C-alpha positions as YAML, in Angstrom:
chain: A
units: angstrom
residues:
- id: 1
  name: MET
  ca: [-1.02, -34.55, -22.93]
- id: 2
  name: ASN
  ca: [1.88, -36.69, -21.78]
- id: 3
  name: PRO
  ca: [0.77, -38.95, -18.87]
- id: 4
  name: THR
  ca: [4.26, -38.89, -17.41]
- id: 5
  name: SER
  ca: [4.33, -35.09, -17.38]
- id: 6
  name: THR
  ca: [0.87, -35.00, -15.78]
- id: 7
  name: ALA
  ca: [1.94, -37.43, -13.07]
- id: 8
  name: ARG
  ca: [4.93, -35.23, -12.25]
- id: 9
  name: THR
  ca: [3.05, -31.94, -12.08]
- id: 10
  name: LEU
  ca: [-0.06, -33.23, -10.26]
- id: 11
  name: PRO
  ca: [1.56, -33.36, -6.76]
- id: 12
  name: MET
  ca: [2.90, -29.80, -7.12]
- id: 13
  name: THR
  ca: [-0.47, -28.59, -8.38]
- id: 14
  name: MET
  ca: [-2.25, -30.17, -5.42]
- id: 15
  name: LEU
  ca: [0.31, -28.65, -3.04]
- id: 16
  name: GLY
  ca: [-0.21, -25.23, -4.63]
- id: 17
  name: VAL
  ca: [-3.99, -25.54, -4.26]
- id: 18
  name: LEU
  ca: [-3.51, -26.50, -0.59]
- id: 19
  name: PHE
  ca: [-1.31, -23.49, 0.10]
- id: 20
  name: LEU
  ca: [-3.78, -21.22, -1.72]
- id: 21
  name: ALA
  ca: [-6.69, -22.58, 0.34]
- id: 22
  name: VAL
  ca: [-4.78, -21.97, 3.58]
- id: 23
  name: MET
  ca: [-3.98, -18.37, 2.60]
- id: 24
  name: ILE
  ca: [-7.49, -17.57, 1.37]
- id: 25
  name: PHE
  ca: [-9.36, -19.15, 4.29]
- id: 26
  name: PRO
  ca: [-8.92, -16.16, 6.66]
- id: 27
  name: VAL
  ca: [-10.42, -13.90, 3.98]
- id: 28
  name: TYR
  ca: [-13.32, -16.29, 3.49]
- id: 29
  name: TRP
  ca: [-13.94, -16.46, 7.25]
- id: 30
  name: MET
  ca: [-13.90, -12.67, 7.47]
- id: 31
  name: VAL
  ca: [-16.59, -12.41, 4.77]
- id: 32
  name: ASN
  ca: [-18.51, -15.35, 6.24]
- id: 33
  name: THR
  ca: [-18.60, -13.83, 9.74]
- id: 34
  name: SER
  ca: [-19.64, -10.43, 8.37]
- id: 35
  name: LEU
  ca: [-22.82, -12.04, 7.01]
- id: 36
  name: GLN
  ca: [-23.83, -13.67, 10.31]
- id: 37
  name: ALA
  ca: [-24.96, -10.94, 12.67]
- id: 38
  name: ALA
  ca: [-26.06, -13.28, 15.46]
- id: 39
  name: SER
  ca: [-22.76, -15.19, 15.74]
- id: 40
  name: GLY
  ca: [-19.35, -14.49, 17.12]
- id: 41
  name: ALA
  ca: [-16.14, -14.87, 15.12]
- id: 42
  name: ALA
  ca: [-15.46, -18.32, 16.60]
- id: 43
  name: ALA
  ca: [-19.08, -19.51, 16.73]
- id: 44
  name: ALA
  ca: [-20.10, -18.61, 13.18]
- id: 45
  name: ASP
  ca: [-21.42, -21.34, 10.88]
- id: 46
  name: PHE
  ca: [-19.08, -22.49, 8.16]
- id: 47
  name: PHE
  ca: [-21.43, -21.12, 5.50]
- id: 48
  name: PRO
  ca: [-23.91, -18.21, 5.82]
- id: 49
  name: VAL
  ca: [-27.19, -20.02, 5.16]
- id: 50
  name: ARG
  ca: [-29.23, -16.87, 5.92]
- id: 51
  name: PRO
  ca: [-26.99, -13.89, 5.04]
- id: 52
  name: ASP
  ca: [-27.59, -10.79, 7.16]
- id: 53
  name: LEU
  ca: [-26.31, -7.42, 5.88]
- id: 54
  name: SER
  ca: [-26.94, -5.53, 9.11]
- id: 55
  name: GLY
  ca: [-23.21, -5.65, 9.88]
- id: 56
  name: TYR
  ca: [-22.48, -3.73, 6.68]
- id: 57
  name: VAL
  ca: [-25.16, -1.17, 7.48]
- id: 58
  name: THR
  ca: [-23.53, -0.59, 10.87]
- id: 59
  name: ALA
  ca: [-20.07, -0.45, 9.32]
- id: 60
  name: VAL
  ca: [-21.03, 2.15, 6.71]
- id: 61
  name: THR
  ca: [-22.92, 4.23, 9.28]
- id: 62
  name: GLU
  ca: [-20.22, 4.26, 11.94]
- id: 63
  name: GLN
  ca: [-17.03, 3.89, 9.89]
- id: 64
  name: GLY
  ca: [-17.91, 5.72, 6.67]
- id: 65
  name: ARG
  ca: [-16.09, 8.88, 7.72]
- id: 66
  name: ASN
  ca: [-12.99, 6.92, 8.69]
- id: 67
  name: PHE
  ca: [-13.07, 5.19, 5.30]
- id: 68
  name: VAL
  ca: [-13.04, 8.55, 3.49]
- id: 69
  name: THR
  ca: [-10.25, 9.81, 5.76]
- id: 70
  name: SER
  ca: [-8.09, 6.81, 4.90]
- id: 71
  name: LEU
  ca: [-8.78, 7.29, 1.20]
- id: 72
  name: VAL
  ca: [-7.73, 10.95, 1.33]
- id: 73
  name: ILE
  ca: [-4.57, 10.08, 3.28]
- id: 74
  name: ALA
  ca: [-3.60, 7.22, 0.96]
- id: 75
  name: LEU
  ca: [-4.17, 9.20, -2.27]
- id: 76
  name: GLY
  ca: [-2.40, 12.25, -0.86]
- id: 77
  name: THR
  ca: [0.54, 10.09, 0.16]
- id: 78
  name: VAL
  ca: [0.78, 8.61, -3.34]
- id: 79
  name: VAL
  ca: [0.79, 12.06, -4.99]
- id: 80
  name: LEU
  ca: [3.40, 13.53, -2.62]
- id: 81
  name: THR
  ca: [5.60, 10.42, -2.69]
- id: 82
  name: LEU
  ca: [5.70, 10.20, -6.49]
- id: 83
  name: ALA
  ca: [6.22, 13.97, -6.82]
- id: 84
  name: VAL
  ca: [9.40, 13.66, -4.74]
- id: 85
  name: ALA
  ca: [10.59, 10.13, -5.55]
- id: 86
  name: THR
  ca: [10.30, 10.18, -9.35]
- id: 87
  name: PRO
  ca: [12.65, 13.15, -10.05]
- id: 88
  name: ALA
  ca: [14.94, 12.01, -7.23]
- id: 89
  name: ALA
  ca: [15.20, 8.54, -8.77]
- id: 90
  name: TYR
  ca: [15.93, 10.07, -12.19]
- id: 91
  name: GLY
  ca: [18.67, 12.26, -10.75]
- id: 92
  name: LEU
  ca: [20.31, 9.30, -9.02]
- id: 93
  name: ALA
  ca: [20.06, 7.16, -12.15]
- id: 94
  name: ARG
  ca: [21.33, 9.77, -14.62]
- id: 95
  name: PHE
  ca: [23.96, 11.60, -12.59]
- id: 96
  name: ARG
  ca: [25.91, 8.83, -10.93]
- id: 97
  name: THR
  ca: [28.39, 10.18, -8.39]
- id: 98
  name: LYS
  ca: [29.98, 9.01, -5.16]
- id: 99
  name: THR
  ca: [27.61, 11.29, -3.27]
- id: 100
  name: GLY
  ca: [24.69, 9.57, -4.99]
- id: 101
  name: ASN
  ca: [25.95, 6.17, -3.88]
- id: 102
  name: VAL
  ca: [26.16, 7.40, -0.30]
- id: 103
  name: PHE
  ca: [22.62, 8.74, -0.59]
- id: 104
  name: LEU
  ca: [21.40, 5.33, -1.83]
- id: 105
  name: LEU
  ca: [23.09, 3.68, 1.14]
- id: 106
  name: VAL
  ca: [21.28, 6.07, 3.48]
- id: 107
  name: LEU
  ca: [17.98, 5.21, 1.81]
- id: 108
  name: LEU
  ca: [18.65, 1.51, 2.33]
- id: 109
  name: ILE
  ca: [19.46, 2.11, 5.99]
- id: 110
  name: THR
  ca: [16.20, 4.00, 6.51]
- id: 111
  name: GLN
  ca: [14.31, 0.89, 5.38]
- id: 112
  name: MET
  ca: [15.69, -0.96, 8.41]
- id: 113
  name: ILE
  ca: [14.37, 1.53, 10.98]
- id: 114
  name: PRO
  ca: [11.15, 0.31, 12.67]
- id: 115
  name: ALA
  ca: [8.06, 2.40, 11.96]
- id: 116
  name: MET
  ca: [7.42, 2.86, 15.69]
- id: 117
  name: VAL
  ca: [10.78, 4.58, 16.08]
- id: 118
  name: ILE
  ca: [9.99, 6.95, 13.22]
- id: 119
  name: ALA
  ca: [6.51, 7.67, 14.61]
- id: 120
  name: ASN
  ca: [7.87, 8.50, 18.07]
- id: 121
  name: ALA
  ca: [10.55, 10.74, 16.53]
- id: 122
  name: LEU
  ca: [7.99, 12.59, 14.43]
- id: 123
  name: TYR
  ca: [5.61, 13.30, 17.31]
- id: 124
  name: PRO
  ca: [7.48, 16.24, 18.94]
- id: 125
  name: LEU
  ca: [8.24, 17.75, 15.52]
- id: 126
  name: PHE
  ca: [4.64, 17.48, 14.33]
- id: 127
  name: ASN
  ca: [3.41, 18.79, 17.66]
- id: 128
  name: ALA
  ca: [5.56, 21.90, 17.26]
- id: 129
  name: LEU
  ca: [4.27, 22.37, 13.70]
- id: 130
  name: PHE
  ca: [0.62, 21.86, 14.74]
- id: 131
  name: LEU
  ca: [0.30, 18.76, 12.58]
- id: 132
  name: ILE
  ca: [-1.09, 16.48, 15.28]
- id: 133
  name: ASN
  ca: [-4.68, 15.38, 14.54]
- id: 134
  name: ASN
  ca: [-4.20, 16.63, 10.99]
- id: 135
  name: VAL
  ca: [-4.78, 14.78, 7.71]
- id: 136
  name: PHE
  ca: [-1.84, 16.56, 6.07]
- id: 137
  name: GLY
  ca: [0.35, 15.50, 8.98]
- id: 138
  name: LEU
  ca: [-0.49, 11.84, 8.34]
- id: 139
  name: ILE
  ca: [0.18, 12.33, 4.62]
- id: 140
  name: LEU
  ca: [3.61, 13.75, 5.45]
- id: 141
  name: ALA
  ca: [4.38, 10.91, 7.87]
- id: 142
  name: ASN
  ca: [3.39, 8.19, 5.42]
- id: 143
  name: SER
  ca: [5.26, 9.92, 2.61]
- id: 144
  name: ALA
  ca: [8.40, 10.10, 4.74]
- id: 145
  name: ALA
  ca: [8.20, 6.34, 5.17]
- id: 146
  name: GLY
  ca: [7.30, 5.63, 1.52]
- id: 147
  name: ILE
  ca: [9.67, 7.91, -0.40]
- id: 148
  name: PRO
  ca: [12.90, 5.91, 0.21]
- id: 149
  name: PHE
  ca: [11.37, 2.66, -1.08]
- id: 150
  name: ALA
  ca: [9.81, 4.44, -4.06]
- id: 151
  name: VAL
  ca: [13.14, 6.05, -4.98]
- id: 152
  name: LEU
  ca: [14.96, 2.73, -4.85]
- id: 153
  name: LEU
  ca: [12.29, 0.97, -6.91]
- id: 154
  name: ILE
  ca: [11.96, 3.62, -9.62]
- id: 155
  name: ARG
  ca: [15.70, 4.20, -9.85]
- id: 156
  name: ALA
  ca: [16.25, 0.49, -10.53]
- id: 157
  name: PHE
  ca: [14.25, 0.87, -13.73]
- id: 158
  name: MET
  ca: [15.51, 4.31, -14.76]
- id: 159
  name: GLY
  ca: [19.06, 3.03, -14.48]
- id: 160
  name: SER
  ca: [18.31, 0.66, -17.38]
- id: 161
  name: ILE
  ca: [17.08, 3.41, -19.74]
- id: 162
  name: PRO
  ca: [19.71, 4.05, -22.45]
- id: 163
  name: PRO
  ca: [21.22, 7.53, -21.97]
- id: 164
  name: ALA
  ca: [21.07, 7.97, -25.75]
- id: 165
  name: LEU
  ca: [17.27, 8.42, -25.56]
- id: 166
  name: VAL
  ca: [17.57, 11.41, -23.26]
- id: 167
  name: GLU
  ca: [20.56, 12.80, -25.16]
- id: 168
  name: ALA
  ca: [18.67, 12.58, -28.45]
- id: 169
  name: ALA
  ca: [15.79, 14.57, -26.98]
- id: 170
  name: MET
  ca: [18.20, 17.21, -25.70]
- id: 171
  name: VAL
  ca: [19.89, 17.44, -29.10]
- id: 172
  name: ASP
  ca: [16.44, 18.20, -30.55]
- id: 173
  name: GLY
  ca: [16.15, 21.14, -28.19]
- id: 174
  name: ALA
  ca: [14.51, 19.64, -25.12]
- id: 175
  name: GLY
  ca: [15.79, 20.69, -21.72]
- id: 176
  name: ASN
  ca: [16.38, 18.36, -18.79]
- id: 177
  name: LEU
  ca: [12.86, 18.90, -17.44]
- id: 178
  name: ARG
  ca: [11.15, 18.33, -20.79]
- id: 179
  name: ALA
  ca: [13.25, 15.25, -21.53]
- id: 180
  name: PHE
  ca: [12.38, 13.90, -18.11]
- id: 181
  name: LEU
  ca: [8.64, 14.48, -18.51]
- id: 182
  name: ALA
  ca: [8.34, 13.51, -22.19]
- id: 183
  name: ILE
  ca: [10.80, 10.61, -22.39]
- id: 184
  name: VAL
  ca: [11.76, 9.18, -19.01]
- id: 185
  name: VAL
  ca: [8.40, 9.28, -17.22]
- id: 186
  name: PRO
  ca: [6.39, 7.51, -19.97]
- id: 187
  name: ILE
  ca: [9.04, 4.82, -20.35]
- id: 188
  name: SER
  ca: [9.11, 4.32, -16.57]
- id: 189
  name: LYS
  ca: [5.33, 3.95, -16.30]
- id: 190
  name: ASN
  ca: [5.46, 0.36, -15.01]
- id: 191
  name: ALA
  ca: [7.90, 1.18, -12.23]
- id: 192
  name: ILE
  ca: [6.02, 4.35, -11.25]
- id: 193
  name: VAL
  ca: [2.68, 2.53, -11.09]
- id: 194
  name: THR
  ca: [4.27, -0.23, -9.00]
- id: 195
  name: ALA
  ca: [5.71, 2.33, -6.58]
- id: 196
  name: ALA
  ca: [2.35, 4.11, -6.42]
- id: 197
  name: LEU
  ca: [0.55, 0.87, -5.60]
- id: 198
  name: PHE
  ca: [2.93, -0.12, -2.81]
- id: 199
  name: THR
  ca: [2.76, 3.41, -1.43]
- id: 200
  name: PHE
  ca: [-1.04, 3.35, -1.44]
- id: 201
  name: LEU
  ca: [-1.18, -0.03, 0.28]
- id: 202
  name: SER
  ca: [1.29, 1.08, 2.93]
- id: 203
  name: ALA
  ca: [-0.60, 4.31, 3.66]
- id: 204
  name: TRP
  ca: [-4.00, 2.60, 3.52]
- id: 205
  name: SER
  ca: [-2.96, -0.05, 6.07]
- id: 206
  name: ASP
  ca: [-1.02, 2.34, 8.32]
- id: 207
  name: PHE
  ca: [-1.75, 1.93, 12.01]
- id: 208
  name: LEU
  ca: [1.30, 3.15, 13.93]
- id: 209
  name: PHE
  ca: [1.41, 6.69, 12.52]
- id: 210
  name: ALA
  ca: [-2.35, 7.04, 12.98]
- id: 211
  name: LEU
  ca: [-2.16, 5.78, 16.56]
- id: 212
  name: THR
  ca: [0.76, 8.06, 17.44]
- id: 213
  name: LEU
  ca: [-0.21, 11.25, 15.62]
- id: 214
  name: THR
  ca: [-3.99, 11.34, 16.13]
- id: 215
  name: SER
  ca: [-6.22, 11.32, 19.19]
- id: 216
  name: THR
  ca: [-9.56, 12.70, 18.02]
- id: 217
  name: PRO
  ca: [-12.44, 10.99, 16.16]
- id: 218
  name: GLU
  ca: [-12.48, 13.81, 13.58]
- id: 219
  name: VAL
  ca: [-9.23, 12.52, 12.05]
- id: 220
  name: ARG
  ca: [-9.22, 8.74, 12.30]
- id: 221
  name: PRO
  ca: [-8.22, 6.32, 9.52]
- id: 222
  name: ILE
  ca: [-10.14, 3.11, 9.02]
- id: 223
  name: THR
  ca: [-7.40, 0.98, 10.62]
- id: 224
  name: LEU
  ca: [-7.65, 2.94, 13.85]
- id: 225
  name: GLY
  ca: [-11.43, 2.92, 13.54]
- id: 226
  name: ILE
  ca: [-11.45, -0.90, 13.45]
- id: 227
  name: TYR
  ca: [-9.15, -1.00, 16.47]
- id: 228
  name: ASP
  ca: [-11.41, 1.32, 18.48]
- id: 229
  name: TYR
  ca: [-14.48, -0.45, 17.17]
- id: 230
  name: ILE
  ca: [-13.32, -3.83, 18.42]
- id: 231
  name: SER
  ca: [-12.60, -2.49, 21.89]
- id: 232
  name: ALA
  ca: [-15.99, -0.80, 22.08]
- id: 233
  name: ASN
  ca: [-18.15, -3.44, 20.37]
- id: 234
  name: SER
  ca: [-16.37, -6.74, 20.99]
- id: 235
  name: GLN
  ca: [-19.66, -8.66, 20.74]
- id: 236
  name: ASP
  ca: [-20.72, -7.28, 17.35]
- id: 237
  name: TRP
  ca: [-18.28, -9.24, 15.23]
- id: 238
  name: ALA
  ca: [-20.44, -8.97, 12.11]
- id: 239
  name: ALA
  ca: [-19.94, -5.19, 12.04]
- id: 240
  name: VAL
  ca: [-16.22, -5.57, 12.80]
- id: 241
  name: MET
  ca: [-15.71, -8.06, 9.98]
- id: 242
  name: ALA
  ca: [-17.92, -6.04, 7.62]
- id: 243
  name: THR
  ca: [-15.69, -3.02, 8.25]
- id: 244
  name: ALA
  ca: [-12.63, -5.16, 7.53]
- id: 245
  name: VAL
  ca: [-14.20, -6.38, 4.28]
- id: 246
  name: LEU
  ca: [-14.99, -2.84, 3.16]
- id: 247
  name: ALA
  ca: [-11.47, -1.74, 4.06]
- id: 248
  name: SER
  ca: [-10.06, -4.54, 1.88]
- id: 249
  name: ILE
  ca: [-11.97, -3.55, -1.25]
- id: 250
  name: PRO
  ca: [-9.76, -0.62, -2.45]
- id: 251
  name: ALA
  ca: [-6.58, -2.65, -2.06]
- id: 252
  name: GLY
  ca: [-8.11, -5.63, -3.82]
- id: 253
  name: LEU
  ca: [-9.36, -3.55, -6.75]
- id: 254
  name: LEU
  ca: [-5.99, -1.86, -7.17]
- id: 255
  name: LEU
  ca: [-4.17, -5.18, -7.18]
- id: 256
  name: ILE
  ca: [-6.54, -6.54, -9.83]
- id: 257
  name: PHE
  ca: [-6.25, -3.59, -12.18]
- id: 258
  name: ALA
  ca: [-2.53, -2.94, -11.67]
- id: 259
  name: GLN
  ca: [-1.18, -6.49, -11.56]
- id: 260
  name: ARG
  ca: [0.33, -6.32, -15.05]
- id: 261
  name: TYR
  ca: [2.19, -3.14, -14.12]
- id: 262
  name: ILE
  ca: [3.41, -4.75, -10.91]
- id: 263
  name: ALA
  ca: [4.76, -7.80, -12.74]
- id: 264
  name: ALA
  ca: [6.55, -5.62, -15.28]
- id: 265
  name: GLY
  ca: [7.76, -2.98, -12.85]
- id: 266
  name: ALA
  ca: [9.09, -5.40, -10.25]
- id: 267
  name: VAL
  ca: [11.54, -7.03, -12.66]
- id: 268
  name: SER
  ca: [12.10, -4.18, -15.11]
- id: 269
  name: GLY
  ca: [15.29, -3.03, -13.42]
- id: 270
  name: ALA
  ca: [16.75, -6.52, -13.17]
- id: 271
  name: VAL
  ca: [17.56, -6.90, -16.87]
- id: 272
  name: LYS
  ca: [19.20, -4.16, -18.86]
...
């Protein structure tokens, strides 16, 4: 190894390690506090010498139902979002018209609207449709927020697919629907998985829609459960942090298993 090259890269490597340590420390402190039942968040020891899992027992007992509710909402949002966004993205990518460009502009504008504004606007509509305190209502709300981003992301990739591929399939007798399902969807797998992951993370971490559209403990996502749990048990920080750790596991696992799709899908539409 060239000593000169090592001397040049060492400062940047050390700086990167420093930034990584700063970003990871809150996660470490969350796990550390969850293993110290007798300490507060600020008074916990730097390392759990005698780990105590009672916080996790409390979290599973009291927040298990909320965890399942969040999982159902997040998975339902992913299914509904992709079912709408994938064919919409294909239509915008394949049939390029002035109306389509206006529609894309509208989608971009919707990304600038604060979630609180959307939640407040949805409340009277959902109330009239009896979707308040309803899991399907939260799935619809999160899908309404996630579909525009998913359409923009998937369309960016589908726009780079050569039209000759679809035309060749149609010459062989395939219709638009079959060509879409058999040719376009498999090729767009990276972009679709990336959109699904971002949609899941957004729905899983949702707080505003849950706070606005629910008011009963029967339908309460884990984010709202943590919020209520802190206000009711502000001294039991081990259980609070244990709940936060458990709530982080699905997102962490998805990021680990889907990272190669994210890397490919995020840049796939940039180069044609």
